[in-house]
PDB file of C-alpha atoms in Angstrom:
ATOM      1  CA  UNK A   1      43.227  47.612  50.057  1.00  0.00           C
ATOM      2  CA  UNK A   2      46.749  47.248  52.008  1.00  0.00           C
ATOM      3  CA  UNK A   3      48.507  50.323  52.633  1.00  0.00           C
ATOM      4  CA  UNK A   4      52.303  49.842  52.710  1.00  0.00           C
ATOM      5  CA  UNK A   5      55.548  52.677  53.695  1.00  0.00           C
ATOM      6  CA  UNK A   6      58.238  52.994  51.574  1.00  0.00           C
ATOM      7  CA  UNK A   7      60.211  54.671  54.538  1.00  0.00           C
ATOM      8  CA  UNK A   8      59.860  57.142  57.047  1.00  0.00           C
ATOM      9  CA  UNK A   9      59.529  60.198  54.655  1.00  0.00           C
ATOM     10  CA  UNK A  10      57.675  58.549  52.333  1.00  0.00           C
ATOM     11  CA  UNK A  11      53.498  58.731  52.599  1.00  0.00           C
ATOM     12  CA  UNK A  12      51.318  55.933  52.675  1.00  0.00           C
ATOM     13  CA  UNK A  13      50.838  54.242  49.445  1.00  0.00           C
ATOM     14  CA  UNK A  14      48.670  51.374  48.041  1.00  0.00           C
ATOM     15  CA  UNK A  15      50.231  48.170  47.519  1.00  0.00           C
ATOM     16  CA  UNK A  16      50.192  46.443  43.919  1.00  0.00           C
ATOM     17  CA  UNK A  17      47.481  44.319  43.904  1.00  0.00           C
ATOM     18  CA  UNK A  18      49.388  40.228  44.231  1.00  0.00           C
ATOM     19  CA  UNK A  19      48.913  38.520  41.071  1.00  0.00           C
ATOM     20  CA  UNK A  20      46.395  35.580  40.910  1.00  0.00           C
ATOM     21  CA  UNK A  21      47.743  32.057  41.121  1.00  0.00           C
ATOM     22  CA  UNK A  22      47.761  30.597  37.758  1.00  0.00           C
ATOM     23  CA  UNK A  23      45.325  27.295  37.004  1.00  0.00           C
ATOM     24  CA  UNK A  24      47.286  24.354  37.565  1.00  0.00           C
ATOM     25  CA  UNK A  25      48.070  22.769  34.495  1.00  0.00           C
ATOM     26  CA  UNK A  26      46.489  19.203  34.117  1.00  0.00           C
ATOM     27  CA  UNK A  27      49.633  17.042  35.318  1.00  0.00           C
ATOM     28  CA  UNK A  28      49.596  19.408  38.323  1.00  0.00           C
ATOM     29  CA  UNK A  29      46.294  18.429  38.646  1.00  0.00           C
ATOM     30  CA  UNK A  30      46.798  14.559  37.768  1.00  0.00           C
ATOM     31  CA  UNK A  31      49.729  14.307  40.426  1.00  0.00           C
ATOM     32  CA  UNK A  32      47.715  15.870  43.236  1.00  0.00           C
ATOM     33  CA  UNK A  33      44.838  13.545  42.637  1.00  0.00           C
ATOM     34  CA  UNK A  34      47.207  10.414  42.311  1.00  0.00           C
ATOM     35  CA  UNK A  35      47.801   8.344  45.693  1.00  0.00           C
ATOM     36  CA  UNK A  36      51.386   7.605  45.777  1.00  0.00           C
ATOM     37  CA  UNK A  37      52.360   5.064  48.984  1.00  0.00           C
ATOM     38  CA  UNK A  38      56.041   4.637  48.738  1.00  0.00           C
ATOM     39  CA  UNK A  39      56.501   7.920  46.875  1.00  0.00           C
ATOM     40  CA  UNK A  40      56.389  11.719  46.741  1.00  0.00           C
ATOM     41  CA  UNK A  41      55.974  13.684  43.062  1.00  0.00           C
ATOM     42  CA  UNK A  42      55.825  17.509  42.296  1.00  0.00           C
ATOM     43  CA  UNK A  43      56.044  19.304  39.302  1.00  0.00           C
ATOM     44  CA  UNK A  44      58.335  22.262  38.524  1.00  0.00           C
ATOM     45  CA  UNK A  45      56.363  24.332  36.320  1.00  0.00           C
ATOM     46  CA  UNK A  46      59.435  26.193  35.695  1.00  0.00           C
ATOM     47  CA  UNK A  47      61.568  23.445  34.399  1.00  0.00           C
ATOM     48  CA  UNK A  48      59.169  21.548  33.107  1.00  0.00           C
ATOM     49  CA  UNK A  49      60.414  18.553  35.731  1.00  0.00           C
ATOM     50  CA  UNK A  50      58.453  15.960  37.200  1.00  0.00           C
ATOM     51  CA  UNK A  51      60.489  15.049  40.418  1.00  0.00           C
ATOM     52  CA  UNK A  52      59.576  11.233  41.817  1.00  0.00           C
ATOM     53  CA  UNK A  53      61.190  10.904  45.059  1.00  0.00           C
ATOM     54  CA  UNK A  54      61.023   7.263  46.316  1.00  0.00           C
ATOM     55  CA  UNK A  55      60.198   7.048  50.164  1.00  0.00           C
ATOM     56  CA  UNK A  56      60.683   3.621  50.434  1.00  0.00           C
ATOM     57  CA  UNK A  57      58.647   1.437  52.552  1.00  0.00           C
ATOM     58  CA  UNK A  58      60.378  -1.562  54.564  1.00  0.00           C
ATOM     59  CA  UNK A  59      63.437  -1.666  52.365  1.00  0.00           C
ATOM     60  CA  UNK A  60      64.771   0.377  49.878  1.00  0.00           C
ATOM     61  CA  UNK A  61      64.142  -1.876  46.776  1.00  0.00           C
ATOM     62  CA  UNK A  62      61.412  -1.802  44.011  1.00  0.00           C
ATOM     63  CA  UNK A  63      58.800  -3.411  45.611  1.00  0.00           C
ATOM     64  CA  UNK A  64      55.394  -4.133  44.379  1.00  0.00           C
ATOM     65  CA  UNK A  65      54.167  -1.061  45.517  1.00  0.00           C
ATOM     66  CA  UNK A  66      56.393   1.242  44.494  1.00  0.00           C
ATOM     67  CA  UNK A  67      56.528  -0.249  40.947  1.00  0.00           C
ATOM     68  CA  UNK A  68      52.810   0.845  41.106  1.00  0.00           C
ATOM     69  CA  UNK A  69      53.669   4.310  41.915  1.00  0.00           C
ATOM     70  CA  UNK A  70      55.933   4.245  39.174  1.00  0.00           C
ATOM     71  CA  UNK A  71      53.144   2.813  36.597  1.00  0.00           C
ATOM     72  CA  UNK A  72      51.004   5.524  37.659  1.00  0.00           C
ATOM     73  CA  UNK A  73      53.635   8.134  36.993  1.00  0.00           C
ATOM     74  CA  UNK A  74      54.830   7.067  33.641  1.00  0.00           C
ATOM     75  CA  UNK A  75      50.833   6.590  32.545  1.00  0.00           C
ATOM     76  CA  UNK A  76      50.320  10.153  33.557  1.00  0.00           C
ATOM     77  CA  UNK A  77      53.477  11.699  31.954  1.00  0.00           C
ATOM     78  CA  UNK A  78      51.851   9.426  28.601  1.00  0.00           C
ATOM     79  CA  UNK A  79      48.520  11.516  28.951  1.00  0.00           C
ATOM     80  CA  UNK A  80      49.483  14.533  29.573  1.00  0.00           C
ATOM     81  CA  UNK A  81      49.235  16.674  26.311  1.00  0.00           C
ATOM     82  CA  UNK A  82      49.973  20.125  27.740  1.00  0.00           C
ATOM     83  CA  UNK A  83      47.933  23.403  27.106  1.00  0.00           C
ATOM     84  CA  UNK A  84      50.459  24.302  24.221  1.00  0.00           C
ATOM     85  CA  UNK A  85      51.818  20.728  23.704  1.00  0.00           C
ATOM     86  CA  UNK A  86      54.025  19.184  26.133  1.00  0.00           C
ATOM     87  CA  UNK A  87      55.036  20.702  29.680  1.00  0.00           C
ATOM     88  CA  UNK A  88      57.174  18.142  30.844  1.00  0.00           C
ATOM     89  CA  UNK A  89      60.618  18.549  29.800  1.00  0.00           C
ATOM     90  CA  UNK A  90      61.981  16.001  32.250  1.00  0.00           C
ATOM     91  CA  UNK A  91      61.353  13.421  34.460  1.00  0.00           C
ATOM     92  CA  UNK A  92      64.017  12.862  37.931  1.00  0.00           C
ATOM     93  CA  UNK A  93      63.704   9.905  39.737  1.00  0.00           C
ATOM     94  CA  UNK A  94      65.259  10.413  43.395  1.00  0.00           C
ATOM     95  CA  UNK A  95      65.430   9.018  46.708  1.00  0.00           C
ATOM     96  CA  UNK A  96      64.538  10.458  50.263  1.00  0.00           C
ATOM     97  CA  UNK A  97      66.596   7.531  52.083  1.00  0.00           C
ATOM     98  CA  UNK A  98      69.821   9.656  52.144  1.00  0.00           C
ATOM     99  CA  UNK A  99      72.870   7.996  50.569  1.00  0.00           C
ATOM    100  CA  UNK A 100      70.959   5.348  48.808  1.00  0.00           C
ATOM    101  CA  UNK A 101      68.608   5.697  45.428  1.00  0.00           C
ATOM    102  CA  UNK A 102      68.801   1.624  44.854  1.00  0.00           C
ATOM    103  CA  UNK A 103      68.176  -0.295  41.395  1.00  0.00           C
ATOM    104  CA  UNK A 104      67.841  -3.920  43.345  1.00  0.00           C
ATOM    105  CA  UNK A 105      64.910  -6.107  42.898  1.00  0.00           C
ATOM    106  CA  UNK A 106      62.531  -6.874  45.829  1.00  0.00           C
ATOM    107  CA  UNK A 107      64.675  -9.741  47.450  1.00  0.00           C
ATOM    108  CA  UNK A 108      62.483 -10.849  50.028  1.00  0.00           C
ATOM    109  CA  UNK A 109      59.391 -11.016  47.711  1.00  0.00           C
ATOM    110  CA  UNK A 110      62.088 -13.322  45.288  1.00  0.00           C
ATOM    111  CA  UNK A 111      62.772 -16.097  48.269  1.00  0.00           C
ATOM    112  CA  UNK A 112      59.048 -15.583  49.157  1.00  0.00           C
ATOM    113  CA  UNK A 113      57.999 -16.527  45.379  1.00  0.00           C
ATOM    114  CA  UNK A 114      60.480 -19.062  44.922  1.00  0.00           C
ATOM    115  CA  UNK A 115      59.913 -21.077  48.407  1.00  0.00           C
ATOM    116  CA  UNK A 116      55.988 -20.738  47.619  1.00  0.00           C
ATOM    117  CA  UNK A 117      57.203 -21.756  43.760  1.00  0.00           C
ATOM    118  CA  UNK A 118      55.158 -19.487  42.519  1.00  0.00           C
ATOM    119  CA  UNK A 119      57.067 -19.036  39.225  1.00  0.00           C
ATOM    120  CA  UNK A 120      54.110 -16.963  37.915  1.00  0.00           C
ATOM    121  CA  UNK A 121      54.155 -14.459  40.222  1.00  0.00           C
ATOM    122  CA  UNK A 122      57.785 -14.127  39.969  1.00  0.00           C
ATOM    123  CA  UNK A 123      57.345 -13.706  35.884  1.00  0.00           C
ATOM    124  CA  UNK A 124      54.987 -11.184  36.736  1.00  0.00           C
ATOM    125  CA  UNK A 125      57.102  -9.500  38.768  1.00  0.00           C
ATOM    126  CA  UNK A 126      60.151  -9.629  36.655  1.00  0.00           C
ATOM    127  CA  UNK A 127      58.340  -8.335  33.625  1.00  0.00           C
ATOM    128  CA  UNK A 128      57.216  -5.379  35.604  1.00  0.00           C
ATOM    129  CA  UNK A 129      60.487  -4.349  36.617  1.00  0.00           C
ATOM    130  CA  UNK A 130      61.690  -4.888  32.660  1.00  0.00           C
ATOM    131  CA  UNK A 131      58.767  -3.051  31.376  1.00  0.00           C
ATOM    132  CA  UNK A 132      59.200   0.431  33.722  1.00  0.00           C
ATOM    133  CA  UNK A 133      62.353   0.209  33.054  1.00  0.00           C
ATOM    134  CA  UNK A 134      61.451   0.395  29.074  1.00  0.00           C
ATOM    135  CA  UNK A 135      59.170   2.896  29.453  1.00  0.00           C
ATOM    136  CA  UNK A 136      61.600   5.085  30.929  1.00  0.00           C
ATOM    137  CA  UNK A 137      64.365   4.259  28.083  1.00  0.00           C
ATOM    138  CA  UNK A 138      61.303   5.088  25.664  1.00  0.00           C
ATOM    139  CA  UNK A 139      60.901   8.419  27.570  1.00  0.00           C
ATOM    140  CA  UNK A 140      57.376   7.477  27.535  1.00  0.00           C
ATOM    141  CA  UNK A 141      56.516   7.835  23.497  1.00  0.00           C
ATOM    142  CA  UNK A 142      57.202  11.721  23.964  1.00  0.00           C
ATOM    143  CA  UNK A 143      59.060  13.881  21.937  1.00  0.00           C
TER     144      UNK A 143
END
């Protein structure tokens, strides 16, 4: 038991017992067990906001990588069903490079690609960029 003063004339009285954490609902659970490389994600239980904030690797562009980090977000935004529905109200996508949050494609990868003309690898790339892009402007099938 802690013992706590509420001033100098005041006796020693027990302190209200702290509340128990609640259980992490199951995208808190999702986004702790998800390895993100070129970005950082928390939920806001409060707002019901998933925050993405893009820590970009080499260059602050969509690379590869961080269009996988972004996959793996929007799939578990997709999945998560909520205890009473669905907990995410929102979804922020930010940047920790200050002053930039950048839209650009991966340009080195493109003159990589194209000198290698490796036009398939280039499609693939392209079509990933398209379709994260559509996921988001389909906030992700949810309500």
């Amino acid at each position: 038991m802690t013992i706590t003063s509420a001033g100098p004339t005041t006796p020693l009285v027990p302190a209200a017992p702290e509340a128990p954490l609640p259980e992490p609902l199951p995208i808190e659970r999702a986004i702790a067990a998800a390895r993100f490389r070129e970005m950082d994600v928390s939920y806001d239980r409060t707002a019901g906001l998933v925050l993405c904030n893009f820590k970009f690797g080499a260059r602050p562009s969509f690379t590869r990588q961080l269009l996988d980090d972004i996959g793996v977000v929007q799939d578990l935004i997709a999945a998560d069903p909520g205890p009473g529905g669905r907990d995410i109200r929102y979804v922020c996508w930010a940047s920790k490079t200050p002053g930039i949050w950048n839209l650009g494609g991966d340009l080195e990868l493109f003159a990589n690609l194209i000198r290698a003309r490796d036009r398939d690898a280039l499609l693939r790339y392209a079509f990933t960029v398209v379709g994260e892009g559509y996921r988001n402007h389909l906030a992700f099938d949810m309500p």
